[in-house]
């Protein structure tokens, strides 16, 4: 069956078409219009600007996705429409939801509302490099700009959150640390790049909650430690920050060393907690997902940890790590397969604070 999905929860306007049958998923198109440049000048996503851009772009992105997928007759060829209903920015989500409800109504096609995190989990089903079978119960390690979660998965849609962040998400910490170092938004890729030339053991940064008995995380302390470290290193400089608060007393070497030390600390907590959770719950696979799953060091370290535990490890192909609509289409497909009835367009509602 063909599924068309729309994703507008944050700053990407995305539409995708997949062909799905059994466990096999083929991506026919995956179009993304990013607003990163617009929001970069504000240092983060501005919700009302995001929604305005979604309205501006969604029509073109929709047409491109259909064209690329070779869909000529929407009503005849598309079997299911999927839309992200939350979590995310309310004004941004509403644009996609309104558009999706309209096309589902216009063409009389079932509509499914998808949890964005369920989408990230299912990015692992898009072009996997090994067959993704016999994996349940699986441990999902979800790391993004808004979430840091360990989720047990017994089947598609059967989730139990066993650990989550008590304050900042890991991606948010990357973005804030990047800002303190005067790097652009989004900060994750910028920190990772700079860390390549830095010494990860240069500065002893904290690994918050690494020894706590639960599976929860906390990233605000690590962020504050970076702030104090920068303050200490720049003390004695004629002026330690410019008019916008960016540090100017740091050398390039110090910046690279801070990026590398921060990245190592942030990732070590994930590895420690995920390994313990996998062992304690006897899982058959570990699945990484979310925007921060694009981080090469995290991918390598979690792969290594899984190998040591003798558990298969899956991570999304790079192009599916950050927000996209193909992952939303896959989550909707499995939801539909479990229950093909009652997916009326009127019943799909927004829930900006949806949890798994
Ligand atoms: O999943 P996503 O696209 O949006 C949310 O649902 O939050 O994740 C975006 C987050 C941002 O915080 C960004 O800095 C982070 O993912 N990110 C990375 C990398 N690429 C993106 N963090 C660390 N290393 C990366 N290479
Ligand atoms: Zn996301």
Coordinates of C-alpha atoms and ligand atoms in Angstrom, one line a residue:
X1 CA 0.0 0.0 0.0
X2 CA 1.0 3.6 -0.5
X3 CA 1.2 6.0 2.4
X4 CA 1.6 9.8 2.1
X5 CA 2.8 11.5 5.3
X6 CA 3.2 15.1 6.4
X7 CA 5.4 16.4 9.2
X8 CA 5.4 20.0 10.5
X9 CA 6.1 19.7 14.2
X10 CA 9.1 22.0 14.3
X11 CA 11.2 23.8 11.6
X12 CA 11.0 21.3 8.7
X13 CA 8.1 21.2 6.3
X14 CA 8.2 17.6 5.1
X15 CA 6.1 15.3 2.9
X16 CA 6.9 11.7 1.9
X17 CA 5.4 8.8 0.0
X18 CA 6.3 5.2 0.9
X19 CA 5.2 1.9 -0.6
X20 CA 4.8 -0.7 2.2
X21 CA 4.1 -4.4 2.1
X22 CA 4.7 -6.9 5.0
X23 CA 7.9 -5.7 6.7
X24 CA 9.3 -4.2 3.5
X25 CA 9.3 -0.4 3.1
X26 CA 10.3 1.5 0.0
X27 CA 10.7 5.3 0.1
X28 CA 9.2 6.7 -3.1
X29 CA 9.8 10.3 -2.1
X30 CA 11.0 12.2 0.9
X31 CA 10.9 16.0 0.5
X32 CA 12.0 18.4 3.2
X33 CA 12.0 22.1 3.2
X34 CA 14.2 23.3 6.1
X35 CA 13.8 26.6 7.9
X36 CA 17.1 26.3 9.7
X37 CA 18.5 29.5 8.0
X38 CA 15.5 31.6 9.0
X39 CA 15.7 30.5 12.7
X40 CA 19.5 30.6 13.0
X41 CA 19.5 34.4 13.2
X42 CA 17.3 34.1 16.4
X43 CA 19.5 31.3 17.9
X44 CA 16.5 28.9 18.0
X45 CA 13.1 28.1 16.5
X46 CA 10.5 30.9 16.7
X47 CA 7.1 29.2 16.7
X48 CA 5.0 31.8 14.8
X49 CA 7.6 32.2 12.1
X50 CA 7.8 28.4 11.8
X51 CA 4.0 28.2 11.2
X52 CA 4.1 31.0 8.7
X53 CA 6.8 29.2 6.7
X54 CA 4.9 25.9 6.9
X55 CA 1.9 27.6 5.3
X56 CA 4.1 29.2 2.6
X57 CA 5.9 25.9 1.8
X58 CA 3.5 23.0 2.3
X59 CA 1.8 23.2 -1.0
X60 CA 5.0 23.1 -3.0
X61 CA 6.5 20.3 -0.8
X62 CA 3.3 18.3 -1.2
X63 CA 3.4 18.7 -5.0
X64 CA 7.1 17.8 -5.2
X65 CA 6.6 14.7 -3.1
X66 CA 3.8 13.4 -5.3
X67 CA 5.7 14.2 -8.5
X68 CA 8.9 12.5 -7.3
X69 CA 6.9 9.4 -6.2
X70 CA 5.2 9.3 -9.6
X71 CA 1.7 9.6 -8.2
X72 CA -0.7 10.9 -10.8
X73 CA -4.1 10.0 -9.4
X74 CA -4.1 10.8 -5.7
X75 CA -7.4 9.2 -4.9
X76 CA -6.7 5.9 -6.8
X77 CA -3.1 5.5 -5.7
X78 CA -2.8 6.8 -2.1
X79 CA -4.3 4.3 0.5
X80 CA -3.5 6.2 3.7
X81 CA -2.6 9.7 4.8
X82 CA -0.5 10.2 7.9
X83 CA 0.2 13.3 10.0
X84 CA 2.3 14.2 13.0
X85 CA -0.2 15.2 15.8
X86 CA 2.4 15.9 18.5
X87 CA 4.6 16.5 20.4
X88 CA 5.9 19.7 18.9
X89 CA 5.2 23.4 18.5
X90 CA 1.4 24.0 18.5
X91 CA 1.2 26.6 15.7
X92 CA 3.5 24.5 13.5
X93 CA 1.6 21.2 14.1
X94 CA -1.7 22.9 13.2
X95 CA -0.6 23.8 9.7
X96 CA 0.2 20.1 8.8
X97 CA -2.9 18.8 10.6
X98 CA -5.3 21.2 8.8
X99 CA -3.7 20.3 5.5
X100 CA -3.8 16.6 6.1
X101 CA -7.4 16.6 7.3
X102 CA -8.4 18.6 4.2
X103 CA -6.8 16.2 1.7
X104 CA -8.1 13.1 3.6
X105 CA -11.6 14.6 3.5
X106 CA -11.4 15.8 -0.1
X107 CA -10.2 12.4 -1.4
X108 CA -12.1 10.2 1.1
X109 CA -8.9 8.5 2.3
X110 CA -8.3 7.2 5.9
X111 CA -6.1 9.6 8.1
X112 CA -3.9 8.5 10.9
X113 CA -2.4 10.9 13.6
X114 CA 1.2 9.9 14.5
X115 CA 3.2 10.5 17.6
X116 CA 6.5 12.3 16.4
X117 CA 8.6 10.0 18.7
X118 CA 6.9 6.9 17.3
X119 CA 8.0 8.3 13.9
X120 CA 11.7 8.7 15.1
X121 CA 11.6 5.1 16.3
X122 CA 10.4 3.9 12.9
X123 CA 13.2 5.8 11.0
X124 CA 15.0 2.5 11.8
X125 CA 12.7 0.7 9.3
X126 CA 13.8 3.0 6.4
X127 CA 16.5 1.3 4.3
X128 CA 18.1 -0.7 7.2
X129 CA 21.5 -2.2 6.5
X130 CA 20.5 -5.5 8.1
X131 CA 17.1 -7.2 8.3
X132 CA 15.1 -5.8 11.2
X133 CA 13.3 -8.9 12.3
X134 CA 12.9 -10.8 15.7
X135 CA 13.9 -7.6 17.6
X136 CA 11.2 -7.5 20.3
X137 CA 11.5 -6.7 23.2
X138 CA 13.7 -3.9 21.9
X139 CA 15.2 -0.9 23.7
X140 CA 14.8 2.4 22.0
X141 CA 17.3 5.1 22.7
X142 CA 15.6 8.3 21.6
X143 CA 17.8 11.4 21.6
X144 CA 16.6 14.7 20.0
X145 CA 16.3 18.4 20.6
X146 CA 13.2 17.9 22.8
X147 CA 13.6 14.3 24.2
X148 CA 16.1 12.0 25.8
X149 CA 14.3 8.7 26.5
X150 CA 14.8 5.0 27.0
X151 CA 11.7 3.2 25.7
X152 CA 11.0 -0.5 25.9
X153 CA 9.1 -1.7 22.8
X154 CA 7.2 -5.0 22.8
X155 CA 5.8 -4.4 19.3
X156 CA 4.7 -1.5 17.0
X157 CA 2.9 1.0 19.2
X158 CA 3.5 -1.0 22.4
X159 CA 5.8 1.3 24.4
X160 CA 6.9 1.9 28.0
X161 CA 9.1 4.8 28.9
X162 CA 11.6 3.6 31.5
X163 CA 13.9 6.6 31.6
X164 CA 13.8 10.2 30.5
X165 CA 15.5 13.5 31.1
X166 CA 14.4 15.4 34.2
X167 CA 15.3 18.8 32.7
X168 CA 17.1 19.6 29.4
X169 CA 17.2 17.2 26.4
X170 CA 20.6 16.1 25.1
X171 CA 20.1 17.9 21.8
X172 CA 19.1 21.1 23.7
X173 CA 22.4 20.8 25.7
X174 CA 24.4 20.5 22.4
X175 CA 22.5 23.6 21.1
X176 CA 23.2 25.6 24.3
X177 CA 26.8 24.6 24.6
X178 CA 27.3 25.6 20.9
X179 CA 25.7 28.9 21.6
X180 CA 28.1 29.5 24.5
X181 CA 31.0 28.8 22.2
X182 CA 29.7 31.2 19.6
X183 CA 28.8 28.4 17.1
X184 CA 25.6 28.7 15.0
X185 CA 22.2 26.9 15.3
X186 CA 21.6 24.0 15.2
X187 CA 24.5 23.4 17.6
X188 CA 24.8 19.6 17.5
X189 CA 26.5 19.3 14.1
X190 CA 28.7 22.3 14.9
X191 CA 29.9 20.9 18.2
X192 CA 30.5 17.5 16.6
X193 CA 32.6 19.0 13.8
X194 CA 34.7 21.2 16.2
X195 CA 35.1 18.2 18.6
X196 CA 37.0 16.3 15.8
X197 CA 40.1 18.6 16.4
X198 CA 39.7 18.7 20.2
X199 CA 41.0 16.6 23.1
X200 CA 38.0 14.9 24.8
X201 CA 39.9 14.6 28.1
X202 CA 41.1 18.2 28.3
X203 CA 38.4 19.3 30.8
X204 CA 36.8 17.1 33.5
X205 CA 33.1 17.8 32.9
X206 CA 30.4 16.1 35.0
X207 CA 28.4 13.0 33.9
X208 CA 25.1 13.9 35.6
X209 CA 23.2 10.9 37.2
X210 CA 25.6 8.4 35.6
X211 CA 25.6 6.3 38.8
X212 CA 21.9 6.8 39.8
X213 CA 20.0 3.5 40.1
X214 CA 17.2 4.7 37.7
X215 CA 17.3 5.2 33.9
X216 CA 16.7 9.0 34.0
X217 CA 19.0 11.7 32.7
X218 CA 19.8 15.3 33.5
X219 CA 21.6 17.7 31.2
X220 CA 21.2 21.1 32.8
X221 CA 24.2 20.6 35.1
X222 CA 26.5 19.7 32.3
X223 CA 25.4 22.9 30.4
X224 CA 26.1 25.0 33.6
X225 CA 29.5 23.3 34.0
X226 CA 30.4 24.4 30.4
X227 CA 29.3 28.0 31.3
X228 CA 31.5 28.1 34.4
X229 CA 34.4 26.5 32.5
X230 CA 34.2 29.2 29.9
X231 CA 34.0 31.9 32.5
X232 CA 37.1 30.5 34.4
X233 CA 39.1 30.2 31.2
X234 CA 38.3 33.7 30.0
X235 CA 38.9 35.4 33.4
X236 CA 41.8 37.9 33.1
X237 CA 41.0 38.5 29.4
X238 CA 40.5 42.3 28.8
X239 CA 36.9 41.5 27.9
X240 CA 35.5 38.0 28.2
X241 CA 32.4 38.5 26.1
X242 CA 31.2 40.7 23.2
X243 CA 27.9 42.7 23.2
X244 CA 25.9 39.6 22.4
X245 CA 27.5 37.6 25.2
X246 CA 29.7 35.4 23.0
X247 CA 33.1 34.5 24.5
X248 CA 36.1 36.2 23.0
X249 CA 38.8 35.3 25.4
X250 CA 38.9 31.6 24.3
X251 CA 41.6 30.3 21.9
X252 CA 40.6 28.0 19.0
X253 CA 42.3 25.1 20.8
X254 CA 40.3 25.8 24.0
X255 CA 37.0 25.9 22.0
X256 CA 37.8 22.6 20.3
X257 CA 38.8 21.0 23.6
X258 CA 35.6 22.2 25.3
X259 CA 33.5 20.8 22.4
X260 CA 35.2 17.4 22.5
X261 CA 35.0 17.2 26.4
X262 CA 31.3 18.2 26.3
X263 CA 30.5 15.7 23.6
X264 CA 32.2 12.9 25.4
X265 CA 30.5 13.6 28.7
X266 CA 27.1 14.0 27.1
X267 CA 27.4 10.7 25.3
X268 CA 29.0 8.6 28.1
X269 CA 25.8 9.0 30.2
X270 CA 23.7 7.7 27.3
X271 CA 25.9 4.7 26.8
X272 CA 26.1 3.8 30.5
X273 CA 22.3 4.0 31.1
X274 CA 21.3 2.3 27.8
X275 CA 23.7 -0.6 28.4
X276 CA 22.3 -1.1 31.9
X277 CA 18.7 -0.9 30.7
X278 CA 19.4 -3.4 27.9
X279 CA 21.0 -5.8 30.3
X280 CA 18.3 -5.4 33.0
X281 CA 15.4 -5.9 30.6
X282 CA 17.0 -8.7 28.5
X283 CA 16.2 -6.9 25.2
X284 CA 16.8 -8.5 21.8
X285 CA 17.9 -5.3 20.0
X286 CA 18.9 -1.7 20.7
X287 CA 17.5 1.0 18.4
X288 CA 18.9 4.5 18.3
X289 CA 16.8 7.4 16.9
X290 CA 16.2 11.2 17.0
X291 CA 18.2 14.1 15.7
X292 CA 21.2 13.5 17.9
X293 CA 21.4 10.0 16.4
X294 CA 23.3 11.8 13.6
X295 CA 26.2 12.1 16.0
X296 CA 29.0 9.8 14.7
X297 CA 30.6 9.3 18.1
X298 CA 27.3 8.3 19.7
X299 CA 26.6 5.9 16.8
X300 CA 30.0 4.3 17.2
X301 CA 30.0 4.1 21.0
X302 CA 26.5 2.6 21.2
X303 CA 27.4 0.1 18.5
X304 CA 30.4 -0.9 20.5
X305 CA 28.4 -1.2 23.7
X306 CA 25.7 -3.3 22.0
X307 CA 28.4 -5.6 20.5
X308 CA 29.9 -6.1 23.9
X309 CA 26.5 -7.1 25.2
X310 CA 25.9 -9.4 22.2
X311 CA 22.8 -7.5 21.2
X312 CA 22.1 -6.4 17.5
X313 CA 22.2 -2.6 17.1
X314 CA 20.2 -0.5 14.6
X315 CA 20.5 3.2 13.8
X316 CA 18.7 5.2 11.1
X317 CA 20.5 6.0 7.8
X318 CA 22.0 9.5 8.2
X319 CA 19.4 11.1 5.9
X320 CA 16.6 9.9 8.2
X321 CA 18.1 10.9 11.6
X322 CA 16.6 14.4 11.7
X323 CA 12.9 15.3 11.2
X324 CA 11.4 13.9 8.0
X325 CA 8.0 12.6 6.9
X326 CA 9.1 9.1 5.7
X327 CA 9.4 8.0 9.3
X328 CA 5.9 9.3 10.1
X329 CA 4.6 7.2 7.1
X330 CA 6.2 4.0 8.4
X331 CA 4.8 4.5 12.0
X332 CA 1.3 5.1 10.4
X333 CA 1.7 2.0 8.2
X334 CA 2.3 -0.3 11.2
X335 CA -0.6 1.4 13.2
X336 CA -2.9 0.8 10.2
X337 CA -1.8 -2.8 9.8
X338 CA -2.6 -3.5 13.5
X339 CA -6.0 -1.8 13.2
X340 CA -7.2 -0.8 9.7
X341 CA -10.6 0.5 10.9
X342 CA -12.0 3.8 12.0
X343 CA -9.4 6.3 10.8
X344 CA -11.8 9.2 10.1
X345 CA -10.2 12.6 9.3
X346 CA -12.5 14.3 11.8
X347 CA -11.0 12.3 14.7
X348 CA -7.4 13.4 14.3
X349 CA -6.6 16.1 16.8
X350 CA -3.4 18.0 17.8
X351 CA -1.7 17.2 21.0
X352 CA 1.5 19.4 21.4
X353 CA 2.5 17.6 24.6
X354 CA 1.8 14.0 23.5
X355 CA 3.9 11.3 25.1
X356 CA 4.5 7.8 23.9
Ligands
LIG1 O1 14.9 15.1 16.0 P1 15.3 16.5 15.6 O2 15.5 16.8 14.2 O3 14.2 17.5 16.1 C1 13.5 17.3 17.3 O4 12.5 16.5 17.3 O5 14.0 17.8 18.4 O6 16.6 16.8 16.5 C2 17.2 18.0 16.4 C3 18.4 18.0 17.4 C4 19.1 19.4 17.6 O7 19.2 19.6 19.0 C5 20.4 19.2 16.9 O8 21.4 20.0 17.5 C6 20.7 17.7 17.2 O9 19.4 17.1 17.0 N1 21.7 17.2 16.3 C7 22.9 16.7 16.7 C8 23.6 16.3 15.5 N2 22.8 16.6 14.4 C9 21.7 17.1 14.9 N3 23.4 16.6 17.9 C10 24.7 16.1 18.0 N4 25.4 15.7 17.0 C11 24.9 15.8 15.7 N5 25.7 15.4 14.7
LIG2 ZN1 12.3 15.1 15.8

